[in-house]
Coordinates of C-alpha atoms in Angstrom, one line a residue:
Chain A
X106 CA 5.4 -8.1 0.8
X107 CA 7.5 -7.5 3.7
X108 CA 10.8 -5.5 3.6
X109 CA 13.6 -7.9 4.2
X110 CA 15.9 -6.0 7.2
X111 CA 19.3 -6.3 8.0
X112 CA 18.8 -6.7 11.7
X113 CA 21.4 -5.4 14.0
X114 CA 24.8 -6.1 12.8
X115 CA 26.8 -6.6 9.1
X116 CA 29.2 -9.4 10.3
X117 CA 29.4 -10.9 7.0
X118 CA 27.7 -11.7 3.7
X119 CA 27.2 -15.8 4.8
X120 CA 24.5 -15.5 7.2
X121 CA 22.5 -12.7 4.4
X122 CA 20.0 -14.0 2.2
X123 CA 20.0 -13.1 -1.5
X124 CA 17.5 -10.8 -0.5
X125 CA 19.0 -8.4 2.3
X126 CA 22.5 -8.4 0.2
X127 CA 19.8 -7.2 -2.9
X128 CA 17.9 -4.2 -0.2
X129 CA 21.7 -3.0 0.7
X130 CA 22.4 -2.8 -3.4
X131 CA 19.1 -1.3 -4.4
X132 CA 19.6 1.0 -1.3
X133 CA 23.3 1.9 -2.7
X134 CA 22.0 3.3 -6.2
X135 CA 20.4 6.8 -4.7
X136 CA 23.3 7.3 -2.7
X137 CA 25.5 7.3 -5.8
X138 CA 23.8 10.9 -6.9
X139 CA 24.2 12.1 -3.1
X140 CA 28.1 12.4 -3.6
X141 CA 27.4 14.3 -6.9
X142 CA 25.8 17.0 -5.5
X143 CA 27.5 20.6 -4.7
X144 CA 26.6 20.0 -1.2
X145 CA 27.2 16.1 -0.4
X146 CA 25.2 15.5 2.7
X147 CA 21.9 14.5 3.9
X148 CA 20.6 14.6 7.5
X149 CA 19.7 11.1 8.0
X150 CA 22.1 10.2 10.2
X151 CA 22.5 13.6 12.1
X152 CA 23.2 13.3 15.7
X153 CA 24.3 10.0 15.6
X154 CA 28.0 8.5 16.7
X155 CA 30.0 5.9 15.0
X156 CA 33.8 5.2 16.2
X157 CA 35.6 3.7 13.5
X158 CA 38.0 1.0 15.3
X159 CA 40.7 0.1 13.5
X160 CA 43.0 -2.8 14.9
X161 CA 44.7 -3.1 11.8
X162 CA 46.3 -1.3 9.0
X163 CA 43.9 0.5 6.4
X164 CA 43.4 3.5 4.1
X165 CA 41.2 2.7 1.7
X166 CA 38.0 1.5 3.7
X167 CA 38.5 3.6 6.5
X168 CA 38.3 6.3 4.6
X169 CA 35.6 5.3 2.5
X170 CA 33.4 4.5 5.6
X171 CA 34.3 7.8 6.9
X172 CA 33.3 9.5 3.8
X173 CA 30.1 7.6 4.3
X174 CA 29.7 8.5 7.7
X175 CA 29.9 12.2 7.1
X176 CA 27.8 12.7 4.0
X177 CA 25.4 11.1 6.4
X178 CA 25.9 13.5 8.7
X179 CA 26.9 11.2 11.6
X180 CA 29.8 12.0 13.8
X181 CA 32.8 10.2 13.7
X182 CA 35.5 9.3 16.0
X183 CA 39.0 7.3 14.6
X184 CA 40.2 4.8 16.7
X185 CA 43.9 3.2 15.5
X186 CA 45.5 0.7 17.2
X187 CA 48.0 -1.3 16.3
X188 CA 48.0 -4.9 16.4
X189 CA 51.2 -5.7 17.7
X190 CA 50.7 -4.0 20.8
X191 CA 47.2 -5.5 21.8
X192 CA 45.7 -8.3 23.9
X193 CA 43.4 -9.3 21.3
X194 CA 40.6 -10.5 23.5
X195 CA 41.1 -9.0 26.9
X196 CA 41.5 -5.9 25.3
X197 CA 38.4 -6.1 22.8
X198 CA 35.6 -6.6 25.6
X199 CA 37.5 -3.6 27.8
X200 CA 37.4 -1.6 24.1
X201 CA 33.6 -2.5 23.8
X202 CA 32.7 -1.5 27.8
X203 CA 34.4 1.6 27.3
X204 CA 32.6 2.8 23.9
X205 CA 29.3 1.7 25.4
X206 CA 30.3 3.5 28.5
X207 CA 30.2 6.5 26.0
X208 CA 27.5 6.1 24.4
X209 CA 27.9 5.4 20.9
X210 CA 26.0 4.7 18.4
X211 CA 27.6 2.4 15.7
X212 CA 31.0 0.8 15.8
X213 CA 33.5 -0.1 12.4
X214 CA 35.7 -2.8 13.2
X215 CA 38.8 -3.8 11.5
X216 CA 40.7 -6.6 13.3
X217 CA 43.4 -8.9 12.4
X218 CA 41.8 -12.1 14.2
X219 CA 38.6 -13.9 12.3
X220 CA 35.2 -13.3 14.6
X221 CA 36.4 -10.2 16.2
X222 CA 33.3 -8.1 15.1
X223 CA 31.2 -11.0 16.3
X224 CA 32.7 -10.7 19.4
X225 CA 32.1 -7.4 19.7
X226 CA 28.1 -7.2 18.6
X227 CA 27.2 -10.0 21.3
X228 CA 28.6 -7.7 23.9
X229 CA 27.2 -4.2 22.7
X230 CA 24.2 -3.1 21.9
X231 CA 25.4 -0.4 19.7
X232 CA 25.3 -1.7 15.8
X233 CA 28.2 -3.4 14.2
X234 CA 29.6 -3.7 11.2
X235 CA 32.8 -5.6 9.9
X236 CA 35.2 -3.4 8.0
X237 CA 37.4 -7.1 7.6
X238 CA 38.4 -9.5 10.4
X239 CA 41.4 -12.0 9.8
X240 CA 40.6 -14.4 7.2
X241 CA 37.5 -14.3 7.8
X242 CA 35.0 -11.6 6.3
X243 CA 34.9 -8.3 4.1
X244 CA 31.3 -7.6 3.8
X245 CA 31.5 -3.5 2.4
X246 CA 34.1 -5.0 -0.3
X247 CA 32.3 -7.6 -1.7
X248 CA 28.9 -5.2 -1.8
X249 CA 30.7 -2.7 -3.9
X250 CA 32.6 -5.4 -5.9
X251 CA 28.8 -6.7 -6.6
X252 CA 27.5 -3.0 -7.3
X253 CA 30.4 -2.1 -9.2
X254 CA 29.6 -5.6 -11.7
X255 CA 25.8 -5.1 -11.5
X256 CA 26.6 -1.4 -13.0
X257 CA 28.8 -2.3 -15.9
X258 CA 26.9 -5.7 -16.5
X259 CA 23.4 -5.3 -15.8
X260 CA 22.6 -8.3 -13.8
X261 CA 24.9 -10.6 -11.4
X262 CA 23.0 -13.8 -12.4
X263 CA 24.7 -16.1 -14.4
X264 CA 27.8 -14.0 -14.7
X265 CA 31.0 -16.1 -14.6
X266 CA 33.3 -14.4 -12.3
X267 CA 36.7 -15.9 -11.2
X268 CA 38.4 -14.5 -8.1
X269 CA 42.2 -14.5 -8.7
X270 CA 45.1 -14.7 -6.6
X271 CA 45.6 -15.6 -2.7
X272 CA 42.4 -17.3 -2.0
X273 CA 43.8 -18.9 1.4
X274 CA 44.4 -15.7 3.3
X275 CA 41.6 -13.5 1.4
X276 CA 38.8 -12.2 3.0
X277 CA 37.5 -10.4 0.2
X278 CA 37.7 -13.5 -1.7
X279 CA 35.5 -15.4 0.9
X280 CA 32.8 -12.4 1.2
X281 CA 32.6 -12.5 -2.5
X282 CA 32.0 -16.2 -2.9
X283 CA 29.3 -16.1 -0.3
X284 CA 27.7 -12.9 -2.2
X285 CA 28.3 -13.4 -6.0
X286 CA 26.8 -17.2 -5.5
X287 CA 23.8 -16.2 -3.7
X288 CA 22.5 -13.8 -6.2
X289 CA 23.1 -16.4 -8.5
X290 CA 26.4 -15.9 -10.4
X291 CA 28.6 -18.6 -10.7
X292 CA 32.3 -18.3 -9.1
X293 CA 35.5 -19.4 -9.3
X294 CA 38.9 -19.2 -8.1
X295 CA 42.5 -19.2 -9.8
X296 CA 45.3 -19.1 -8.0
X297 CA 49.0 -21.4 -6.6
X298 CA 48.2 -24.1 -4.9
X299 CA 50.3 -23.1 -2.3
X300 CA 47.5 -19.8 -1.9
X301 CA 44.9 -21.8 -2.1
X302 CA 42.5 -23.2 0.6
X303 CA 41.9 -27.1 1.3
X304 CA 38.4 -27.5 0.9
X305 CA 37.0 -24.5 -1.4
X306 CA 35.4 -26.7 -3.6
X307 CA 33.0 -27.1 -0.7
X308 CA 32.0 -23.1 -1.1
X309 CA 30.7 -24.2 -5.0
X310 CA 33.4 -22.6 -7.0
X311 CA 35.2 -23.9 -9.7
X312 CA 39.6 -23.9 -9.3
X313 CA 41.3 -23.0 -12.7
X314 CA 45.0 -23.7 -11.8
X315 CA 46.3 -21.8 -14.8
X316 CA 45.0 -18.2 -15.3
X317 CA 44.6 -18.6 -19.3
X318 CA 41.6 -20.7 -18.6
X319 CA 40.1 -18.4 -16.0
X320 CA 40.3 -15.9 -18.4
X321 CA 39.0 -18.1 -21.4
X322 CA 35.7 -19.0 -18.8
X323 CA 35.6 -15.6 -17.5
X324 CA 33.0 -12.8 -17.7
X325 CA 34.3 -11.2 -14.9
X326 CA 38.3 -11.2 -13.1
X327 CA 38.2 -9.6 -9.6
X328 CA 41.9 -9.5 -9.2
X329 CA 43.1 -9.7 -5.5
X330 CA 46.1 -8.3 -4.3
X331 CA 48.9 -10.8 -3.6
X332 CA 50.1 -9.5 0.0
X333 CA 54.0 -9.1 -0.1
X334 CA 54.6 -11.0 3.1
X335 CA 53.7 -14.2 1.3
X336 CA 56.8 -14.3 -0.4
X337 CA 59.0 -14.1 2.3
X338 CA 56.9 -16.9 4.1
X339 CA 57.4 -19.1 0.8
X340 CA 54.2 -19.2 -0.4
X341 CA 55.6 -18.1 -4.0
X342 CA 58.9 -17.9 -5.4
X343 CA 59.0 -15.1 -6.7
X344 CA 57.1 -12.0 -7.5
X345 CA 58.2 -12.2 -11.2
X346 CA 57.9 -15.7 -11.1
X347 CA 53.9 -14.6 -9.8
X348 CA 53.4 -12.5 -12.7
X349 CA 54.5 -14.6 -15.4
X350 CA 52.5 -17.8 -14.3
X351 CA 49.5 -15.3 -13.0
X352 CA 49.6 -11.9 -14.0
X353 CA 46.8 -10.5 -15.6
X354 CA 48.2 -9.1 -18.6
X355 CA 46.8 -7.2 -21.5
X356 CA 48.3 -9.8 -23.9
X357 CA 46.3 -12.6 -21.7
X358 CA 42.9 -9.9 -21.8
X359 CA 43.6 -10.0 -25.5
X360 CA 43.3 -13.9 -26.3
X361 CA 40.1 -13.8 -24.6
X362 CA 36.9 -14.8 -26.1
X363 CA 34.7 -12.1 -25.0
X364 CA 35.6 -8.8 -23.0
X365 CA 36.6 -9.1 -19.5
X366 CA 35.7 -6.5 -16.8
X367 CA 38.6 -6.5 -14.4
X368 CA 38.2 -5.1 -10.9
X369 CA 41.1 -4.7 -8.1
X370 CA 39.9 -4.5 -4.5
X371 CA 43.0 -2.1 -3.9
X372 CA 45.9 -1.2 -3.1
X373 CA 47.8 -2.9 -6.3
X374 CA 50.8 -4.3 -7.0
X375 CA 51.3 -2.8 -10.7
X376 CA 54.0 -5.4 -12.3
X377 CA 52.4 -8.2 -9.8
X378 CA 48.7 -9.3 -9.9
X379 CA 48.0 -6.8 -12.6
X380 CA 49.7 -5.5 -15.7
X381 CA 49.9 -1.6 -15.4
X382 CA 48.1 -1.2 -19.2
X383 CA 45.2 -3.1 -17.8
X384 CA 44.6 -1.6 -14.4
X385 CA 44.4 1.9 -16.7
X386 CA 42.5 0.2 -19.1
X387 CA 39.2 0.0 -20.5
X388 CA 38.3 -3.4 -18.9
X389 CA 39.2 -1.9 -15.4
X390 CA 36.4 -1.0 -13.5
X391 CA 38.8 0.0 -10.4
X392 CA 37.7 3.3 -9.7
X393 CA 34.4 2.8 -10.1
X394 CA 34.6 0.7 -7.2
X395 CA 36.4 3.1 -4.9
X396 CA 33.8 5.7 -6.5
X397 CA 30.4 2.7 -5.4
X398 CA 32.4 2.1 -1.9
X399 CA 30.9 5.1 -0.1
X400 CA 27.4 4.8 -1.4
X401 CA 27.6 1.0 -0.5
X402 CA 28.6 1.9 3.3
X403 CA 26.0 5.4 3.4
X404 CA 23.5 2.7 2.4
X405 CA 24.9 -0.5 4.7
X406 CA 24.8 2.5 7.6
X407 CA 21.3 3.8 7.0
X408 CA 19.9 0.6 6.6
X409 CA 21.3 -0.4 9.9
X410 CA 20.9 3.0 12.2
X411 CA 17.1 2.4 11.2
X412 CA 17.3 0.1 13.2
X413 CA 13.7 -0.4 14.1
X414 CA 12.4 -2.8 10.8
X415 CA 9.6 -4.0 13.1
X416 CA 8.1 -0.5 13.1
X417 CA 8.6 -0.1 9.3
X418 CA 5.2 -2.0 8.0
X419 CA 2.8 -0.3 10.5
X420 CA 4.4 3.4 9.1
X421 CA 3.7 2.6 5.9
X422 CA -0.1 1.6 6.4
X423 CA -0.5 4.9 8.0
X424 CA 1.5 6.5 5.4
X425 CA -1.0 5.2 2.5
X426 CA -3.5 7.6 4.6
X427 CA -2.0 10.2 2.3
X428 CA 1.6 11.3 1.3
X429 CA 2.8 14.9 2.3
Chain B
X253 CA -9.0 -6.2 8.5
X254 CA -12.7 -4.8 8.6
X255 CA -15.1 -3.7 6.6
X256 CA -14.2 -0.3 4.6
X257 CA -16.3 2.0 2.1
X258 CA -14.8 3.6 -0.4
X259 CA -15.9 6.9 -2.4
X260 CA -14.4 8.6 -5.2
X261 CA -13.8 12.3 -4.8
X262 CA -12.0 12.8 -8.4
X263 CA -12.7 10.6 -11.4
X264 CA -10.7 10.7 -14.2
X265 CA -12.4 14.0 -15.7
X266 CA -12.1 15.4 -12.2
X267 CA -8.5 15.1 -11.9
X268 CA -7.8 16.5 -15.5
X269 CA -9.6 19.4 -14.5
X270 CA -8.0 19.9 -11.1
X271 CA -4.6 20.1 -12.9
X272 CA -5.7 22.3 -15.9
X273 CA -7.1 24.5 -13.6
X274 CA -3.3 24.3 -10.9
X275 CA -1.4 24.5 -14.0
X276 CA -3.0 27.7 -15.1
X277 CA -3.1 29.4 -12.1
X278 CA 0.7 28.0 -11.4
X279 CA 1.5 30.4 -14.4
X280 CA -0.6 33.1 -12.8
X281 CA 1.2 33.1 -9.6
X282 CA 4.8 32.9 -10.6
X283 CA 4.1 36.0 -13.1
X284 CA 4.8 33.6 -16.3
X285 CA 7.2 31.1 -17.2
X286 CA 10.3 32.1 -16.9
X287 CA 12.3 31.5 -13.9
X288 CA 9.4 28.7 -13.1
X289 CA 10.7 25.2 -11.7
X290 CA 8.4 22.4 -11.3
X291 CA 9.8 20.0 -8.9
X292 CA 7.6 16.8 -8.1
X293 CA 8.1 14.6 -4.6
X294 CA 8.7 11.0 -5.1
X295 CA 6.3 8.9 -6.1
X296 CA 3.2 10.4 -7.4
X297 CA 4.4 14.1 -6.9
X298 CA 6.5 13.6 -9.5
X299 CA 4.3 12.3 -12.0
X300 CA 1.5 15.0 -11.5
X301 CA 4.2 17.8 -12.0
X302 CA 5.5 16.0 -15.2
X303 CA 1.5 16.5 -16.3
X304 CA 1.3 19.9 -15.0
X305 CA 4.8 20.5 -16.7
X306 CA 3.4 18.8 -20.1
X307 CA -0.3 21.1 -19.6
X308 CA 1.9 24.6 -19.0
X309 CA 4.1 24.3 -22.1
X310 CA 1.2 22.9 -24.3
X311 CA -0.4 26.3 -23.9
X312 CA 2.6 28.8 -23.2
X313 CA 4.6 26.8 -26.4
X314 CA 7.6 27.0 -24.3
X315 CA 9.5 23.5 -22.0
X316 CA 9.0 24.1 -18.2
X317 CA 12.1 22.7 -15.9
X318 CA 10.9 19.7 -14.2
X319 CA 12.4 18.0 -11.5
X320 CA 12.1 15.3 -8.8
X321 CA 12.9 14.9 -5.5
X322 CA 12.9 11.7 -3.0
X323 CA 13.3 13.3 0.6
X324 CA 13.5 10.0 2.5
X325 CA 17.1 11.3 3.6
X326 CA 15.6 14.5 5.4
X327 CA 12.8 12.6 7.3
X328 CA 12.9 13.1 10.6
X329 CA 11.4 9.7 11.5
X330 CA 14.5 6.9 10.8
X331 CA 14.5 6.1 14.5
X332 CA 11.2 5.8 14.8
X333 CA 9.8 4.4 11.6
X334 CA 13.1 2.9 10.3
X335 CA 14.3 2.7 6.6
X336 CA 12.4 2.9 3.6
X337 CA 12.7 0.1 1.4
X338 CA 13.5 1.9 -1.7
X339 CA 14.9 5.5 -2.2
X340 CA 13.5 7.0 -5.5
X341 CA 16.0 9.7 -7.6
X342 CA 16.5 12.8 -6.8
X343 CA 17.3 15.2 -10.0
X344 CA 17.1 18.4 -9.9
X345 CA 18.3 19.8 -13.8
X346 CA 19.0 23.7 -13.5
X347 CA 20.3 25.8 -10.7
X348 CA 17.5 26.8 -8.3
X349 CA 19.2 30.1 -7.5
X350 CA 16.9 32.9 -8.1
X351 CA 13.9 30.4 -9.6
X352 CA 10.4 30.4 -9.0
X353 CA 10.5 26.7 -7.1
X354 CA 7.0 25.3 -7.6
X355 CA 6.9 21.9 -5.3
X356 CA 4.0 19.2 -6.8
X357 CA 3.0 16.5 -4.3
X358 CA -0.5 14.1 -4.4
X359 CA -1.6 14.7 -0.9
X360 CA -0.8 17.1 1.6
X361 CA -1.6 15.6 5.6
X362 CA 1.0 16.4 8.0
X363 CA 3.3 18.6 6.7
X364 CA 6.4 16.5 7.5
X365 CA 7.5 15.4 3.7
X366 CA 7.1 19.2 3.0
X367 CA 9.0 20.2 5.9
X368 CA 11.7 17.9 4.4
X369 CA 11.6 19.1 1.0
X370 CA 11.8 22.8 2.3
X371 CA 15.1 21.3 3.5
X372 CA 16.6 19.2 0.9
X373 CA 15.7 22.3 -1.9
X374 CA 18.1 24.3 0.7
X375 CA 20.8 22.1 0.3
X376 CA 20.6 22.4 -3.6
X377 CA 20.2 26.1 -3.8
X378 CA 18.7 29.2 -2.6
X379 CA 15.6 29.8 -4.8
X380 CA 13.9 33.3 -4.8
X381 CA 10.6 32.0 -4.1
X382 CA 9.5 28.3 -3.0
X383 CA 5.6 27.6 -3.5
X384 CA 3.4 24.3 -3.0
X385 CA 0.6 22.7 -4.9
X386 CA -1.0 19.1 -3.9
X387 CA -4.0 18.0 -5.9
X388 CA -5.7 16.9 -2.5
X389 CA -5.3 18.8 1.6
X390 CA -6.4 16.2 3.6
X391 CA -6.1 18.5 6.7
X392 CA -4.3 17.0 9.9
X393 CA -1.2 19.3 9.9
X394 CA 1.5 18.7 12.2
X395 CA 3.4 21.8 11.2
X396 CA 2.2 25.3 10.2
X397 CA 2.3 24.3 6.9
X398 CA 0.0 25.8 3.8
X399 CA -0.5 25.0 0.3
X400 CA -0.4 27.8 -2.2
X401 CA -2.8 26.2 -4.7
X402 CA -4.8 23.5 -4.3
X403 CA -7.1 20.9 -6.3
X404 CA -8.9 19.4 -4.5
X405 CA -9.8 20.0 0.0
X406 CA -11.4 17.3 2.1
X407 CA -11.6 17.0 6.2
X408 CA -10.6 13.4 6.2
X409 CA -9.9 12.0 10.0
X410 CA -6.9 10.1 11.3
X411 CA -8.7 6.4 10.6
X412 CA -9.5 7.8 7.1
X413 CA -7.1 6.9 4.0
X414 CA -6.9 10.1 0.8
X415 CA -5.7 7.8 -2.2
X416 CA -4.3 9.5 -4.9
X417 CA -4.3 7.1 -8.1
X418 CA -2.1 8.2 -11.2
X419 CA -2.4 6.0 -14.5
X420 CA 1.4 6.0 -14.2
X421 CA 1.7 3.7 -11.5
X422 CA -2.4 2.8 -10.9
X423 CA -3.4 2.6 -14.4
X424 CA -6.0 4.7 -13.6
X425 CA -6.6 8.2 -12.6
X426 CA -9.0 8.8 -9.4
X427 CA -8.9 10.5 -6.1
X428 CA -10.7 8.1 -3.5
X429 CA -11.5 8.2 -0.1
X430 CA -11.4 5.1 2.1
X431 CA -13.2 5.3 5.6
X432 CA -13.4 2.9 8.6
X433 CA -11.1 0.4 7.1
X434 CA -7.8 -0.6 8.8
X435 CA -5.3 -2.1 5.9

């Protein structure tokens, strides 16, 4: 049996095979119990560099990678900029030449425009991975969405899980479509019309319109955070008008059939997408997921600073010539 | 793939008596049971300390601390060898501080998973005495590395393969030695 790799770059969770997206879960368990020790690093990484690059606005995953990057042992270098002031492209390859020109190791890129990370990896040699670009991607989120289910579920195949909310502009929404259907769960989407993209039935998910039958299908809700902004650009009326029609409320939770897990990728809207009692509720698995986000990027980061897969098989023949 | 023979160093009975005789004189050198910690490396390591463990309190009437470690995060060979497919627990259930730290492992070649266990045990405490038993020392160090006790010493070469075989994962229990074969 050969060990699937992940090859140079995570760009995304479409061009992963049910397999890889399985090593990087399997890979996440140990790394749980490294954050639960008095001292919470290993040396695996030590001496490598990672800059994380940040073109947009985040908290959450930047920290979490960081986190990851550290209990690694790796050295880490924060790079902000802010969109507004940057020539996307021009300035991306001059970004790359200049960390290659450093010599670094591993790059986290966060960008506002779809295929920015790509971008990058064909012009670095230094590994990639996408910490969300545009519309496009949020491989990390959707692997600790998927670790977070596996743990409170068992297994992801067969599960019903409906992603709910703004489909159109969601990243995390597409990464999880592309994940959760490969290891065999089946998906769907609820959401306005007006949030929702052309032709998603092409991705093989189901579209409840009204969020009482997403909730009646339901195994799983992964509840996305309606972006503010979309108001004002007249997506929805309203944000009460949102939560009425498709608010995940405990009284909705209630009339279910069987008990829902609910996860949020963060940050919420209490009184929005969510009711407050159920995002402190039993069925919320929300910190759990922040809690599975740093083991999921130690292990997407150690699978990939490896880096040499090829290598792997002959090492272990040698290694059956005895252990210690 | 060519032709390899294979002999059998340990049978069964062989490798009972190898760890009757380790656990006994485990006992021996860490003056008794009580501040003794068995701690087995990932894979087979930990299932020949769980016997020793099981041997030890069958005769001293009294449970022995077992734990196991995977040290795949303090190899020193990621850029060479690259990842491991699967990291095995690491679970480690008392405080090592002031404990007799006994480290189990099936084969001891190179010295390199014991230099890494030296180093992960660091991390999780500061233990007033470390010692190591393998059931089998292959020879071939790397490092100025020793075992305290050992079952079992054979000068196997580079080509040669020491297998250690537990019924836990094997079905079987056998120490073999597989010459001129490339797998």
């Amino acid at each position: 049996m050969t060990t699937p790799s992940l090859g140079k770059d995570l760009l995304g969770l479409e061009p992963l095979s049910r397999e890889q997206i399985e090593l990087i879960l399997d890979t996440a368990e140990p790394f749980k119990e490294v954050s639960e020790r008095a001292i919470k690093k290993v040396p695996a990484l030590r001496g490598k560099t990672i800059v994380n690059l940040f073109f947009e606005a985040s908290t959450r995953t930047r920290i979490s990678f960081e986190f990851a990057e550290k209990r690694l042992s790796a050295d880490t270098v924060n790079v902000v900029a802010q969109g507004s002031s940057v020539q996307k492209g021009e300035n991306l390859v001059d970004t790359a030449r200049n960390l290659e020109a450093m010599r670094i190791d591993m790059v986290v890129v966060r960008h506002p425009s779809s295929g920015a990370p790509k971008f990058l990896a064909e012009r670095i040699r230094s590994n990639v991975i996408n910490g969300g670009d545009g519309t496009h991607e949020h491989p990390t989120q959707a692997l600790l969405d998927m670790l977070t289910i596996r743990d409170r579920c068992g297994v992801i195949e067969g599960l019903k899980v409906c992603i709910c909310g703004d489909i159109a502009h969601s990243r995390v929404a597409r990464s999880n479509i592309w994940g959760l259907t490969k290891l065999g769960a089946e998906v769907a989407v609820c959401g306005p019309q007006s949030l929702m993209p052309g032709s998603i039935e092409e991705l093989g998910v189901t579209v409840f319109r009204r969020i009482e039958e997403a909730i009646e299908w339901a195994n799983v809700l992964n509840v996305l955070r309606l972006q503010l902004e979309r108001m004002k650009a007249g997506y929805i009326p309203s944000l009460r008008e949102y939560y009425r029609v498709f608010g995940v409320t405990l009284e909705r939770l209630e009339r279910a059939p069987r008990d829902l897990v609910i996860l949020h990728p963060g940050p919420m809207n209490r009184g929005v997408e969510i009711d407050s009692r159920v995002a402190d509720g039993p069925h919320s698995v929300i910190l759990h997921q922040v809690t599975n986000g740093v083991a999921v990027r130690m292990a997407v980061l150690y699978l990939l600073a490896g880096g040499r897969p090829e290598l792997a098989e002959s090492a272990k023949a040698s290694e059956r010539g005895g252990g210690a | 793939m060519s032709a390899s023979s294979r002999t059998t160093l340990l049978d069964a009975s062989g490798v009972r008596d190898a760890l009757d005789r380790l656990s006994r004189r485990i006992v021996e050198l860490a003056g008794g049971t009580d501040e003794l910690v068995l701690v087995g490396i990932q894979r087979r390591g930990s299932d020949l300390a769980e016997r020793i463990a099981g041997l030890i309190e069958a005769r001293e009437g009294r449970p022995i601390p077992l734990g196991v470690m995977d040290i795949t995060l303090y190899r020193d060979d990621l850029q060479t060898i690259g990842p491991r497919p699967v990291i095995g627990e690491t679970r480690l259930p008392v405080e090592l501080d002031h404990k007799w730290v006994m480290i189990v492992d099936d084969v001891l070649y190179t010295g390199r998973t014991v230099r890494a266990a030296l180093d992960q045990l660091a991390d999780f405490g500061r233990p007033a005495r470390i010692g190591l038993t393998v059931l089998v020392d292959r020879g071939g160090r790397e490092l100025p590395i020793q075992a305290d006790l050992t079952g079992l010493s054979v000068d196997a070469t580079p080509a040669d393969r020491v297998e250690v075989l537990v019924s836990e994962v094997d079905g079987r229990d056998a120490v073999e030695l597989v010459q001129g074969g490339t797998k």
